[in-house]
Amino acid sequence: MCRLILLAALLAWLSPAFAAEPVLTLHFGDETRRLTAAELLARPDAQSITMADQDAYKRPMTYRAVPLLALLPSDGRFDALEVRATDGFAAQLPIVLLRSATRGGAVPWLAIEPPDHPWPILPGKNMTAGPFYIVWQEPERSGVVPEQWPYAIAELEGVESPAHRWPQLRLSAAVPADAPARRGQEVFVTFCLACHRLDGGGAATMGPDLGRPMSPTQYFTGPGLRALIRDPKSVRTWPEQRMPGFDAATLPDADLEAVVAYLTAKATE
């Protein structure tokens, strides 16, 4: 019995050394690549970058990172990069945004968590931002929002833009071009689609579908829905609640009204 206990203790002590190394999977058309953290860290274009307080840690952080664009095809085959995380988050990053650095805009990087030197635990969570994390230098130059800083990344895939992939996200042609709901569709794709689907459209599995079986505009009052978006816990709580609040600095009032108009329009189509 003592030998068994000692063996179990030894295996527990050794297990981290034999844990599988994090792997980033990249899908671009028929091409699939898998790159380990060690391979990414060993790239000649890897370098140390220091962020101020814009990212998920909300404090200065230094990362070892590679230019994100160096990992993507340059032939213009794709409109968007779908970034899938281990927790069901699935950001849709427009290629035009990622390439804005070539026009003096924000610069995207893929930060790699060193397997032998983990990053700190994220505030309010029980995990780090690793193993892979997209961070931006000068994000204000391109209007990069928090949902476009995905962390805990497992896969990157070149895809069509969301409205082309999922026609159910599109508004009816009867909606005027200058209607707030048109802007709301853009806001929904940026802020909401990373966690939610709408009528089955989307890739995220973190939050519920906002169109099935009923739109939130049909069971929330207007003030209640707006309060939920601004501060979810002020309205209700639920098990494993992960939805963040969106303050006016992150989601201006005009954009909040636009996304409510979009959801209302979709619910009545």
XYZ file of C-alpha atoms in Angstrom:
269
model
C 0.000 0.000 0.000
C 2.787 2.435 0.876
C 4.457 1.744 -2.467
C 1.213 2.494 -4.296
C 0.822 5.790 -2.443
C 4.411 6.760 -3.241
C 3.944 5.834 -6.905
C 0.761 7.900 -7.157
C 2.513 10.876 -5.577
C 5.435 10.538 -7.988
C 3.131 10.387 -11.011
C 1.219 13.456 -9.816
C 4.496 15.325 -9.424
C 5.737 14.283 -12.854
C 2.465 14.746 -14.759
C 2.982 18.453 -15.644
C 6.224 17.571 -17.382
C 4.382 15.095 -19.601
C 1.280 17.218 -20.215
C 0.435 17.766 -23.852
C 1.948 20.959 -25.203
C -0.619 23.537 -26.382
C -1.279 23.407 -30.113
C -2.788 26.093 -32.318
C -4.753 24.718 -35.280
C -5.026 26.831 -38.421
C -7.559 26.081 -41.170
C -7.315 27.910 -44.481
C -9.351 26.223 -47.190
C -7.962 22.717 -47.743
C -4.847 23.499 -45.724
C -4.654 22.628 -42.030
C -1.593 23.304 -39.917
C -0.908 22.607 -36.270
C 1.729 24.662 -34.529
C 2.902 24.017 -30.989
C 3.649 26.823 -28.581
C 7.340 25.914 -28.807
C 7.290 26.156 -32.600
C 5.619 29.556 -32.484
C 8.002 30.855 -29.831
C 10.962 29.689 -31.937
C 9.872 31.609 -35.047
C 12.395 34.232 -36.187
C 9.659 36.899 -36.207
C 8.705 36.269 -32.565
C 9.454 39.215 -30.308
C 8.599 40.686 -26.939
C 5.840 43.299 -26.911
C 4.567 45.294 -23.961
C 0.934 46.272 -23.577
C -0.296 49.053 -21.304
C -3.692 48.378 -19.750
C -5.991 47.807 -22.728
C -6.087 44.007 -22.615
C -7.865 41.474 -20.403
C -5.356 41.873 -17.571
C -5.987 45.623 -17.277
C -2.370 46.227 -16.327
C 0.967 46.375 -18.113
C 1.917 42.997 -19.559
C 4.818 41.796 -21.679
C 4.200 38.951 -24.107
C 6.266 36.887 -26.482
C 4.305 37.175 -29.718
C 4.375 36.757 -33.482
C 2.717 39.085 -36.017
C -0.757 37.652 -36.617
C -0.697 38.557 -40.299
C 2.374 36.357 -40.772
C 0.217 33.324 -39.975
C -2.533 34.173 -42.475
C -2.632 33.623 -46.239
C -2.041 36.777 -48.233
C -4.078 35.861 -51.310
C -7.363 37.464 -50.224
C -9.348 34.217 -50.221
C -11.140 35.014 -46.967
C -13.168 37.940 -45.654
C -12.852 37.092 -41.967
C -10.830 35.159 -39.436
C -12.868 33.019 -37.081
C -11.058 32.730 -33.767
C -12.329 29.837 -31.664
C -11.523 29.617 -27.980
C -11.615 26.642 -25.647
C -14.644 28.045 -23.761
C -16.978 28.377 -26.771
C -16.139 31.994 -27.621
C -15.883 32.476 -31.404
C -14.860 35.939 -32.605
C -15.310 36.954 -36.229
C -12.441 39.326 -37.058
C -12.738 41.111 -40.418
C -9.632 40.682 -42.554
C -9.831 44.378 -43.407
C -9.464 45.141 -39.695
C -6.523 42.758 -39.308
C -4.805 44.383 -42.272
C -5.443 47.929 -41.096
C -1.872 47.976 -39.768
C -0.695 48.341 -43.362
C -2.612 51.638 -43.484
C -1.389 53.025 -40.168
C -4.016 51.240 -38.070
C -3.906 48.874 -35.102
C -1.374 46.031 -35.185
C -2.571 42.515 -34.258
C -0.268 39.995 -32.575
C -0.630 36.401 -31.505
C 0.761 36.184 -27.982
C 2.015 32.754 -26.910
C 1.991 31.631 -23.291
C 5.323 29.932 -22.496
C 4.512 26.404 -21.246
C 7.159 26.687 -18.540
C 6.161 30.192 -17.425
C 2.356 30.605 -17.335
C 0.781 34.036 -17.422
C -1.127 35.299 -14.353
C -4.699 34.264 -13.683
C -7.173 36.650 -15.309
C -9.047 39.006 -12.967
C -12.262 37.387 -11.772
C -11.530 34.069 -13.496
C -9.755 30.812 -12.742
C -7.685 30.698 -15.925
C -4.945 32.573 -17.733
C -5.382 34.173 -21.156
C -3.308 31.358 -22.660
C -2.286 29.338 -24.403
C -2.782 31.809 -27.269
C -4.158 35.343 -27.180
C -4.710 38.023 -29.846
C -3.525 41.407 -28.608
C -3.386 44.751 -30.384
C -0.916 47.587 -30.411
C -2.531 51.016 -30.898
C -6.084 49.543 -30.868
C -7.666 52.993 -30.837
C -6.383 53.624 -34.365
C -8.848 51.068 -35.752
C -11.594 51.131 -33.124
C -10.774 47.654 -31.801
C -13.282 46.618 -29.107
C -12.878 44.102 -26.220
C -14.584 41.266 -28.127
C -11.802 41.521 -30.694
C -9.150 40.549 -28.121
C -9.948 36.799 -27.944
C -7.943 34.675 -25.527
C -7.722 30.955 -24.654
C -7.497 30.394 -28.400
C -7.498 26.890 -29.868
C -8.165 27.449 -33.591
C -7.984 30.049 -36.332
C -9.941 29.605 -39.560
C -10.275 31.702 -42.699
C -13.995 32.139 -43.444
C -16.551 34.235 -45.284
C -17.994 37.271 -43.517
C -20.821 36.342 -41.096
C -23.643 37.775 -43.234
C -22.532 35.595 -46.151
C -22.046 32.447 -44.091
C -25.320 32.792 -42.219
C -28.044 34.480 -44.292
C -30.379 34.412 -41.266
C -28.314 37.243 -39.790
C -29.265 39.565 -42.633
C -32.105 42.035 -42.372
C -34.987 42.019 -44.788
C -34.462 44.114 -47.910
C -37.527 46.090 -46.788
C -35.537 47.640 -43.921
C -34.360 51.094 -45.100
C -30.645 51.499 -45.684
C -30.463 54.300 -43.098
C -32.485 52.469 -40.429
C -30.751 52.053 -37.028
C -31.232 48.292 -37.372
C -28.711 48.289 -40.235
C -26.048 49.636 -37.899
C -27.382 47.219 -35.279
C -26.511 44.239 -37.456
C -22.873 45.351 -37.518
C -22.883 45.917 -33.755
C -24.457 42.497 -33.151
C -21.807 40.731 -35.223
C -18.994 42.501 -33.380
C -20.285 42.422 -29.808
C -22.810 39.594 -29.574
C -21.980 36.925 -32.154
C -18.762 35.990 -30.356
C -20.840 34.455 -27.552
C -24.319 33.951 -29.033
C -25.968 32.649 -32.167
C -29.065 34.095 -33.809
C -31.593 31.688 -35.323
C -28.781 29.163 -35.594
C -26.407 31.581 -37.313
C -22.982 31.827 -35.715
C -20.246 29.562 -34.377
C -20.191 30.422 -30.666
C -21.434 28.046 -27.981
C -20.820 30.190 -24.905
C -24.261 31.814 -24.592
C -27.807 30.985 -25.696
C -29.191 31.537 -29.176
C -30.835 34.981 -29.168
C -33.461 34.005 -31.693
C -34.578 30.580 -30.491
C -37.103 29.819 -29.306
C -37.895 33.512 -28.821
C -36.099 36.844 -29.160
C -35.173 38.654 -25.924
C -37.064 41.669 -27.310
C -40.230 39.577 -26.887
C -39.800 38.673 -23.223
C -37.853 41.653 -21.853
C -39.192 45.154 -21.497
C -37.151 47.752 -23.351
C -35.580 49.130 -20.153
C -34.950 45.588 -18.892
C -33.089 44.526 -22.039
C -30.981 47.676 -22.044
C -30.135 47.161 -18.359
C -29.185 43.528 -19.052
C -26.739 44.598 -21.732
C -25.259 47.345 -19.573
C -25.026 45.310 -16.334
C -26.392 41.732 -16.459
C -26.202 41.137 -12.719
C -28.426 44.143 -12.069
C -31.242 42.298 -13.855
C -30.758 38.651 -13.023
C -28.142 36.036 -12.242
C -27.792 32.488 -13.477
C -25.391 29.556 -12.912
C -21.937 30.058 -14.423
C -22.863 33.587 -15.453
C -20.131 34.855 -17.771
C -21.799 37.680 -19.668
C -19.924 40.948 -19.116
C -21.589 44.317 -18.956
C -21.028 46.835 -21.733
C -20.650 50.354 -20.415
C -21.214 53.447 -22.527
C -17.491 53.839 -23.184
C -17.398 50.372 -24.774
C -20.864 50.365 -26.336
C -22.126 53.914 -26.927
C -25.821 54.616 -26.381
C -26.414 54.934 -30.132
C -24.962 51.462 -30.720
C -26.990 50.012 -27.854
C -30.176 51.397 -29.398
C -29.093 50.096 -32.807
C -28.605 46.519 -31.607
C -31.987 46.580 -29.846
C -33.528 47.832 -33.108
C -31.819 44.993 -34.980
C -33.069 42.315 -32.594
C -36.561 43.813 -32.727
C -36.531 43.801 -36.527
C -35.316 40.211 -36.692
C -38.007 39.102 -34.243
C -40.772 40.525 -36.421
C -39.566 39.282 -39.826
